[in-house]
Amino acid sequence: RVFLNPGHALGGDPDPGCVNPTCKLRECDLALTYGSLCGKYLEAAGCSVQLLQSHNLYGESPGFPCVVDAANAWPADVFISIHVNAGGGRGAETFCYDTSGAGGRLARCIQNQLVASLSPFDAGYKDRGIKAHPSFCVLRHTTMPAVLVETGFIDSADVTLLTQHGDDTARAIARGVTDYEQNI
């Protein structure tokens, strides 16, 4: 049972996430594309999938579906929040609550797949590693192993990968989940 949370608000209102000012590319749109494709691959692999894109992560935006409550109530076996970074860097990084726990193992599986899948298309795509970030509410308040994946940087040369290799990105995340499931 995999809960997918494409980052930021559905349709971008009121929160599109980061935006590339040159091409008007929005994080919320990329994340939804990756999440939707990833969900299809996971279902094909035999997983049950729920997907929710909402800017109400833990009750801060009443009136919108709450991501953490939905994941916990289902209940999911793993939680994946899908994002795109900004700030001019390159590459993928995956956050978890604690790198030594189950979330850390899930993060490592997804990170390894992303780097292995995307770096052949662009040698500048970096492995930024897995990192503990217990202050992220989707990692702190979910009751299952949870990760927040930053697939690349919307404001760097990664934008080509992000736009031309969305299917590869989604497949990599899905393979990371199935790798994790095989090693539980």
PDB file of C-alpha atoms in Angstrom:
ATOM      1  CA  ARG A   1       0.000   0.000   0.000  1.00  0.00           C
ATOM      2  CA  VAL A   2       1.830   3.050  -1.315  1.00  0.00           C
ATOM      3  CA  PHE A   3       0.672   6.595  -0.623  1.00  0.00           C
ATOM      4  CA  LEU A   4       1.979   9.094  -3.176  1.00  0.00           C
ATOM      5  CA  ASN A   5       1.969  12.799  -2.397  1.00  0.00           C
ATOM      6  CA  PRO A   6       2.951  14.970  -5.361  1.00  0.00           C
ATOM      7  CA  GLY A   7       4.143  18.197  -3.779  1.00  0.00           C
ATOM      8  CA  HIS A   8       2.226  21.431  -3.440  1.00  0.00           C
ATOM      9  CA  ALA A   9      -1.312  22.458  -4.364  1.00  0.00           C
ATOM     10  CA  LEU A  10      -3.394  20.710  -6.990  1.00  0.00           C
ATOM     11  CA  GLY A  11      -3.508  23.106  -9.944  1.00  0.00           C
ATOM     12  CA  GLY A  12      -0.928  25.330  -8.253  1.00  0.00           C
ATOM     13  CA  ASP A  13      -3.402  27.484  -6.327  1.00  0.00           C
ATOM     14  CA  PRO A  14      -2.440  28.766  -3.809  1.00  0.00           C
ATOM     15  CA  ASP A  15       0.963  27.036  -3.821  1.00  0.00           C
ATOM     16  CA  PRO A  16       2.643  25.925  -7.077  1.00  0.00           C
ATOM     17  CA  GLY A  17       5.961  25.199  -5.351  1.00  0.00           C
ATOM     18  CA  CYS A  18       9.067  26.405  -7.138  1.00  0.00           C
ATOM     19  CA  VAL A  19       8.752  27.876 -10.617  1.00  0.00           C
ATOM     20  CA  ASN A  20      11.258  28.230 -13.435  1.00  0.00           C
ATOM     21  CA  PRO A  21      10.757  31.880 -14.471  1.00  0.00           C
ATOM     22  CA  THR A  22      12.196  31.351 -17.945  1.00  0.00           C
ATOM     23  CA  CYS A  23       9.853  28.597 -19.114  1.00  0.00           C
ATOM     24  CA  LYS A  24       7.090  28.995 -16.492  1.00  0.00           C
ATOM     25  CA  LEU A  25       7.525  25.346 -15.468  1.00  0.00           C
ATOM     26  CA  ARG A  26       5.912  24.666 -12.075  1.00  0.00           C
ATOM     27  CA  GLU A  27       6.906  22.129  -9.446  1.00  0.00           C
ATOM     28  CA  CYS A  28       3.289  21.159  -8.747  1.00  0.00           C
ATOM     29  CA  ASP A  29       2.783  20.099 -12.372  1.00  0.00           C
ATOM     30  CA  LEU A  30       5.982  18.058 -12.614  1.00  0.00           C
ATOM     31  CA  ALA A  31       5.309  16.377  -9.258  1.00  0.00           C
ATOM     32  CA  LEU A  32       1.783  15.409 -10.309  1.00  0.00           C
ATOM     33  CA  THR A  33       3.060  13.979 -13.593  1.00  0.00           C
ATOM     34  CA  TYR A  34       5.719  11.894 -11.821  1.00  0.00           C
ATOM     35  CA  GLY A  35       3.295  10.794  -9.110  1.00  0.00           C
ATOM     36  CA  SER A  36       0.576   9.750 -11.562  1.00  0.00           C
ATOM     37  CA  LEU A  37       2.995   7.770 -13.719  1.00  0.00           C
ATOM     38  CA  CYS A  38       4.676   6.228 -10.675  1.00  0.00           C
ATOM     39  CA  GLY A  39       1.284   5.129  -9.357  1.00  0.00           C
ATOM     40  CA  LYS A  40       0.526   3.320 -12.628  1.00  0.00           C
ATOM     41  CA  TYR A  41       3.857   1.480 -12.513  1.00  0.00           C
ATOM     42  CA  LEU A  42       3.341   0.508  -8.880  1.00  0.00           C
ATOM     43  CA  GLU A  43      -0.166  -0.775  -9.606  1.00  0.00           C
ATOM     44  CA  ALA A  44       1.232  -2.816 -12.501  1.00  0.00           C
ATOM     45  CA  ALA A  45       3.709  -4.292  -9.995  1.00  0.00           C
ATOM     46  CA  GLY A  46       0.819  -5.330  -7.729  1.00  0.00           C
ATOM     47  CA  CYS A  47       0.818  -2.465  -5.230  1.00  0.00           C
ATOM     48  CA  SER A  48      -2.278  -0.661  -4.007  1.00  0.00           C
ATOM     49  CA  VAL A  49      -1.792   3.069  -4.537  1.00  0.00           C
ATOM     50  CA  GLN A  50      -3.424   6.236  -3.291  1.00  0.00           C
ATOM     51  CA  LEU A  51      -2.389   9.637  -4.613  1.00  0.00           C
ATOM     52  CA  LEU A  52      -3.181  12.984  -3.023  1.00  0.00           C
ATOM     53  CA  GLN A  53      -1.827  16.366  -4.054  1.00  0.00           C
ATOM     54  CA  SER A  54      -2.734  18.982  -1.471  1.00  0.00           C
ATOM     55  CA  HIS A  55      -1.001  21.900   0.203  1.00  0.00           C
ATOM     56  CA  ASN A  56      -2.672  20.879   3.492  1.00  0.00           C
ATOM     57  CA  LEU A  57       0.066  18.647   4.836  1.00  0.00           C
ATOM     58  CA  TYR A  58      -0.881  18.534   8.521  1.00  0.00           C
ATOM     59  CA  GLY A  59      -3.946  20.695   9.088  1.00  0.00           C
ATOM     60  CA  GLU A  60      -2.471  24.094   8.173  1.00  0.00           C
ATOM     61  CA  SER A  61      -4.998  24.661   5.367  1.00  0.00           C
ATOM     62  CA  PRO A  62      -8.441  23.617   6.627  1.00  0.00           C
ATOM     63  CA  GLY A  63     -10.925  22.967   3.873  1.00  0.00           C
ATOM     64  CA  PHE A  64      -8.387  21.028   1.781  1.00  0.00           C
ATOM     65  CA  PRO A  65      -7.614  17.300   2.126  1.00  0.00           C
ATOM     66  CA  CYS A  66      -4.981  16.647   4.788  1.00  0.00           C
ATOM     67  CA  VAL A  67      -2.104  14.582   3.407  1.00  0.00           C
ATOM     68  CA  VAL A  68      -0.803  13.113   6.679  1.00  0.00           C
ATOM     69  CA  ASP A  69      -4.282  12.226   7.970  1.00  0.00           C
ATOM     70  CA  ALA A  70      -5.181  10.535   4.671  1.00  0.00           C
ATOM     71  CA  ALA A  71      -1.980   8.457   4.620  1.00  0.00           C
ATOM     72  CA  ASN A  72      -2.343   7.411   8.252  1.00  0.00           C
ATOM     73  CA  ALA A  73      -6.067   6.606   7.961  1.00  0.00           C
ATOM     74  CA  TRP A  74      -5.716   4.441   4.853  1.00  0.00           C
ATOM     75  CA  PRO A  75      -3.250   3.048   6.304  1.00  0.00           C
ATOM     76  CA  ALA A  76      -0.321   3.130   3.905  1.00  0.00           C
ATOM     77  CA  ASP A  77       2.699   0.862   4.216  1.00  0.00           C
ATOM     78  CA  VAL A  78       4.999   3.500   2.708  1.00  0.00           C
ATOM     79  CA  PHE A  79       4.628   7.222   2.024  1.00  0.00           C
ATOM     80  CA  ILE A  80       6.404   9.114  -0.763  1.00  0.00           C
ATOM     81  CA  SER A  81       6.232  12.881  -1.216  1.00  0.00           C
ATOM     82  CA  ILE A  82       7.507  13.875  -4.666  1.00  0.00           C
ATOM     83  CA  HIS A  83       9.099  17.275  -5.241  1.00  0.00           C
ATOM     84  CA  VAL A  84      11.401  19.321  -7.459  1.00  0.00           C
ATOM     85  CA  ASN A  85      14.129  21.423  -5.908  1.00  0.00           C
ATOM     86  CA  ALA A  86      15.258  24.996  -6.590  1.00  0.00           C
ATOM     87  CA  GLY A  87      18.339  27.010  -5.776  1.00  0.00           C
ATOM     88  CA  GLY A  88      20.593  26.294  -8.723  1.00  0.00           C
ATOM     89  CA  GLY A  89      22.007  22.918  -7.671  1.00  0.00           C
ATOM     90  CA  ARG A  90      22.034  19.686  -9.628  1.00  0.00           C
ATOM     91  CA  GLY A  91      20.768  16.195  -8.916  1.00  0.00           C
ATOM     92  CA  ALA A  92      18.502  14.214  -6.640  1.00  0.00           C
ATOM     93  CA  GLU A  93      18.313  14.002  -2.874  1.00  0.00           C
ATOM     94  CA  THR A  94      15.930  12.010  -0.732  1.00  0.00           C
ATOM     95  CA  PHE A  95      14.912  12.938   2.793  1.00  0.00           C
ATOM     96  CA  CYS A  96      13.709  10.661   5.565  1.00  0.00           C
ATOM     97  CA  TYR A  97      13.029  10.996   9.277  1.00  0.00           C
ATOM     98  CA  ASP A  98      16.038   8.887  10.294  1.00  0.00           C
ATOM     99  CA  THR A  99      18.625   7.454   7.890  1.00  0.00           C
ATOM    100  CA  SER A 100      19.104   4.309   9.999  1.00  0.00           C
ATOM    101  CA  GLY A 101      15.423   3.315  10.083  1.00  0.00           C
ATOM    102  CA  ALA A 102      12.984   1.866   7.568  1.00  0.00           C
ATOM    103  CA  GLY A 103      12.490   5.320   6.033  1.00  0.00           C
ATOM    104  CA  GLY A 104      16.243   5.498   5.483  1.00  0.00           C
ATOM    105  CA  ARG A 105      16.197   2.141   3.693  1.00  0.00           C
ATOM    106  CA  LEU A 106      13.303   3.314   1.500  1.00  0.00           C
ATOM    107  CA  ALA A 107      15.138   6.584   0.787  1.00  0.00           C
ATOM    108  CA  ARG A 108      18.296   4.718  -0.203  1.00  0.00           C
ATOM    109  CA  CYS A 109      16.400   2.443  -2.615  1.00  0.00           C
ATOM    110  CA  ILE A 110      14.673   5.383  -4.326  1.00  0.00           C
ATOM    111  CA  GLN A 111      17.801   7.556  -4.413  1.00  0.00           C
ATOM    112  CA  ASN A 112      19.865   4.738  -5.928  1.00  0.00           C
ATOM    113  CA  GLN A 113      17.283   4.167  -8.659  1.00  0.00           C
ATOM    114  CA  LEU A 114      16.953   7.872  -9.498  1.00  0.00           C
ATOM    115  CA  VAL A 115      20.684   8.368  -9.877  1.00  0.00           C
ATOM    116  CA  ALA A 116      21.185   5.129 -11.818  1.00  0.00           C
ATOM    117  CA  SER A 117      18.287   5.967 -14.152  1.00  0.00           C
ATOM    118  CA  LEU A 118      18.939   9.656 -14.832  1.00  0.00           C
ATOM    119  CA  SER A 119      22.715  10.154 -14.673  1.00  0.00           C
ATOM    120  CA  PRO A 120      23.292   8.252 -17.960  1.00  0.00           C
ATOM    121  CA  PHE A 121      21.311  11.023 -19.710  1.00  0.00           C
ATOM    122  CA  ASP A 122      23.329  13.822 -18.072  1.00  0.00           C
ATOM    123  CA  ALA A 123      26.702  13.355 -16.381  1.00  0.00           C
ATOM    124  CA  GLY A 124      26.090  16.556 -14.376  1.00  0.00           C
ATOM    125  CA  TYR A 125      23.117  15.019 -12.555  1.00  0.00           C
ATOM    126  CA  LYS A 126      24.465  14.455  -9.059  1.00  0.00           C
ATOM    127  CA  ASP A 127      23.777  12.016  -6.268  1.00  0.00           C
ATOM    128  CA  ARG A 128      23.108  14.458  -3.434  1.00  0.00           C
ATOM    129  CA  GLY A 129      22.447  11.540  -1.092  1.00  0.00           C
ATOM    130  CA  ILE A 130      19.885  10.668   1.510  1.00  0.00           C
ATOM    131  CA  LYS A 131      19.440  13.005   4.440  1.00  0.00           C
ATOM    132  CA  ALA A 132      17.602  12.951   7.731  1.00  0.00           C
ATOM    133  CA  HIS A 133      15.131  15.809   8.064  1.00  0.00           C
ATOM    134  CA  PRO A 134      12.849  15.021  11.010  1.00  0.00           C
ATOM    135  CA  SER A 135      11.327  18.504  10.951  1.00  0.00           C
ATOM    136  CA  PHE A 136       9.433  17.856   7.674  1.00  0.00           C
ATOM    137  CA  CYS A 137       5.873  17.262   8.897  1.00  0.00           C
ATOM    138  CA  VAL A 138       5.155  14.544   6.315  1.00  0.00           C
ATOM    139  CA  LEU A 139       8.131  12.607   7.693  1.00  0.00           C
ATOM    140  CA  ARG A 140       7.476  13.393  11.346  1.00  0.00           C
ATOM    141  CA  HIS A 141       3.724  12.746  11.507  1.00  0.00           C
ATOM    142  CA  THR A 142       3.192   9.788   9.171  1.00  0.00           C
ATOM    143  CA  THR A 143       3.024   6.412  10.913  1.00  0.00           C
ATOM    144  CA  MET A 144       4.756   4.437   8.158  1.00  0.00           C
ATOM    145  CA  PRO A 145       8.217   4.649   6.542  1.00  0.00           C
ATOM    146  CA  ALA A 146       8.168   7.969   4.688  1.00  0.00           C
ATOM    147  CA  VAL A 147      10.407   9.858   2.291  1.00  0.00           C
ATOM    148  CA  LEU A 148      10.435  13.204   0.532  1.00  0.00           C
ATOM    149  CA  VAL A 149      12.120  12.927  -2.865  1.00  0.00           C
ATOM    150  CA  GLU A 150      13.670  15.951  -4.588  1.00  0.00           C
ATOM    151  CA  THR A 151      14.008  14.721  -8.169  1.00  0.00           C
ATOM    152  CA  GLY A 152      16.189  17.559  -9.493  1.00  0.00           C
ATOM    153  CA  PHE A 153      16.460  21.341  -9.726  1.00  0.00           C
ATOM    154  CA  ILE A 154      13.898  23.279 -11.732  1.00  0.00           C
ATOM    155  CA  ASP A 155      16.243  26.265 -12.115  1.00  0.00           C
ATOM    156  CA  SER A 156      19.374  24.529 -13.376  1.00  0.00           C
ATOM    157  CA  ALA A 157      20.482  22.326 -16.257  1.00  0.00           C
ATOM    158  CA  ASP A 158      18.414  19.573 -14.567  1.00  0.00           C
ATOM    159  CA  VAL A 159      15.351  21.127 -16.212  1.00  0.00           C
ATOM    160  CA  THR A 160      16.032  19.117 -19.382  1.00  0.00           C
ATOM    161  CA  LEU A 161      15.953  15.862 -17.426  1.00  0.00           C
ATOM    162  CA  LEU A 162      12.879  16.964 -15.498  1.00  0.00           C
ATOM    163  CA  THR A 163      10.920  17.702 -18.653  1.00  0.00           C
ATOM    164  CA  GLN A 164      12.251  15.117 -21.111  1.00  0.00           C
ATOM    165  CA  HIS A 165      12.685  12.175 -18.744  1.00  0.00           C
ATOM    166  CA  GLY A 166       9.587  12.305 -16.569  1.00  0.00           C
ATOM    167  CA  ASP A 167       8.732   8.714 -17.373  1.00  0.00           C
ATOM    168  CA  ASP A 168      12.251   7.614 -16.372  1.00  0.00           C
ATOM    169  CA  THR A 169      11.879   9.585 -13.137  1.00  0.00           C
ATOM    170  CA  ALA A 170       8.538   7.949 -12.322  1.00  0.00           C
ATOM    171  CA  ARG A 171       9.840   4.481 -13.153  1.00  0.00           C
ATOM    172  CA  ALA A 172      12.902   5.049 -10.951  1.00  0.00           C
ATOM    173  CA  ILE A 173      10.759   6.017  -7.963  1.00  0.00           C
ATOM    174  CA  ALA A 174       8.521   2.984  -8.531  1.00  0.00           C
ATOM    175  CA  ARG A 175      11.533   0.664  -8.824  1.00  0.00           C
ATOM    176  CA  GLY A 176      12.903   2.131  -5.599  1.00  0.00           C
ATOM    177  CA  VAL A 177       9.671   1.172  -3.836  1.00  0.00           C
ATOM    178  CA  THR A 178       9.718  -2.358  -5.228  1.00  0.00           C
ATOM    179  CA  ASP A 179      13.418  -2.704  -4.306  1.00  0.00           C
ATOM    180  CA  TYR A 180      12.515  -1.692  -0.762  1.00  0.00           C
ATOM    181  CA  GLU A 181       9.618  -4.174  -0.617  1.00  0.00           C
ATOM    182  CA  GLN A 182      11.882  -7.009  -1.759  1.00  0.00           C
ATOM    183  CA  ASN A 183      14.339  -6.256   1.059  1.00  0.00           C
ATOM    184  CA  ILE A 184      11.957  -5.833   3.999  1.00  0.00           C
TER     185      ILE A 184
END
